[in-house]
CSV table of C-alpha atoms in Angstrom, one decimal:
chain,number,residue,atom,x,y,z
A,1,UNK,CA,68.9,68.7,95.4
A,2,UNK,CA,68.3,71.2,92.7
A,3,UNK,CA,71.8,71.8,91.4
A,4,UNK,CA,72.7,70.1,88.1
A,5,UNK,CA,75.8,68.0,87.8
A,6,UNK,CA,77.9,67.1,84.7
A,7,UNK,CA,77.2,63.8,83.1
A,8,UNK,CA,80.6,62.1,82.7
A,9,UNK,CA,82.8,63.8,80.2
A,10,UNK,CA,79.8,65.1,78.1
A,11,UNK,CA,78.6,68.6,77.9
A,12,UNK,CA,75.3,67.6,79.5
A,13,UNK,CA,74.3,68.8,83.0
A,14,UNK,CA,71.7,66.6,84.7
A,15,UNK,CA,69.6,66.5,87.9
A,16,UNK,CA,71.4,64.3,90.5
A,17,UNK,CA,68.4,61.9,90.7
A,18,UNK,CA,67.4,60.0,87.5
A,19,UNK,CA,63.7,59.1,87.2
A,20,UNK,CA,63.0,55.5,86.1
A,21,UNK,CA,60.1,55.7,83.7
A,22,UNK,CA,59.7,52.2,82.3
A,23,UNK,CA,56.3,51.9,84.0
A,24,UNK,CA,54.8,54.8,82.1
A,25,UNK,CA,52.0,53.4,79.9
A,26,UNK,CA,52.1,50.0,81.6
A,27,UNK,CA,51.5,49.9,85.3
A,28,UNK,CA,51.1,53.7,85.5
A,29,UNK,CA,48.3,55.0,83.3
A,30,UNK,CA,48.5,58.2,81.3
A,31,UNK,CA,47.2,60.5,84.0
A,32,UNK,CA,49.6,59.0,86.6
A,33,UNK,CA,52.5,59.1,84.3
A,34,UNK,CA,51.9,62.8,83.5
A,35,UNK,CA,51.5,63.6,87.2
A,36,UNK,CA,54.8,62.0,88.0
A,37,UNK,CA,56.6,63.6,85.1
A,38,UNK,CA,55.1,67.1,85.9
A,39,UNK,CA,56.2,66.8,89.6
A,40,UNK,CA,59.7,65.6,88.6
A,41,UNK,CA,60.3,68.5,86.1
A,42,UNK,CA,58.8,71.0,88.6
A,43,UNK,CA,61.5,69.9,91.0
A,44,UNK,CA,64.1,70.5,88.4
A,45,UNK,CA,64.5,67.0,87.0
A,46,UNK,CA,65.8,66.4,83.5
A,47,UNK,CA,67.3,62.9,83.7
A,48,UNK,CA,65.0,60.1,82.6
A,49,UNK,CA,65.7,56.4,82.3
A,50,UNK,CA,63.2,54.6,80.2
A,51,UNK,CA,65.0,51.3,79.6
A,52,UNK,CA,62.7,48.3,79.8
A,53,UNK,CA,65.4,45.7,79.9
A,54,UNK,CA,66.0,45.4,83.7
A,55,UNK,CA,63.1,43.1,84.3
A,56,UNK,CA,64.4,40.7,81.7
A,57,UNK,CA,67.4,39.7,83.8
C-alpha cells in the first residue's frame, strides 16, 4: 500500500490510508506521537486527519 492516489479533483496525491491524529498531545504523549508519526511517514504516509470534532457528536 505504498502507491499514492489522487485526492479528488485536486493536484494532491496522498497515501491511501489517512492517519487520525487527534489524540496527539492528549492521550498519546509527545514520545508516542512522534513514534507513530515517524512510523507512518517511513511507510510512505502523507495524509493526516487532525480534526477533534468527531468526539463532540
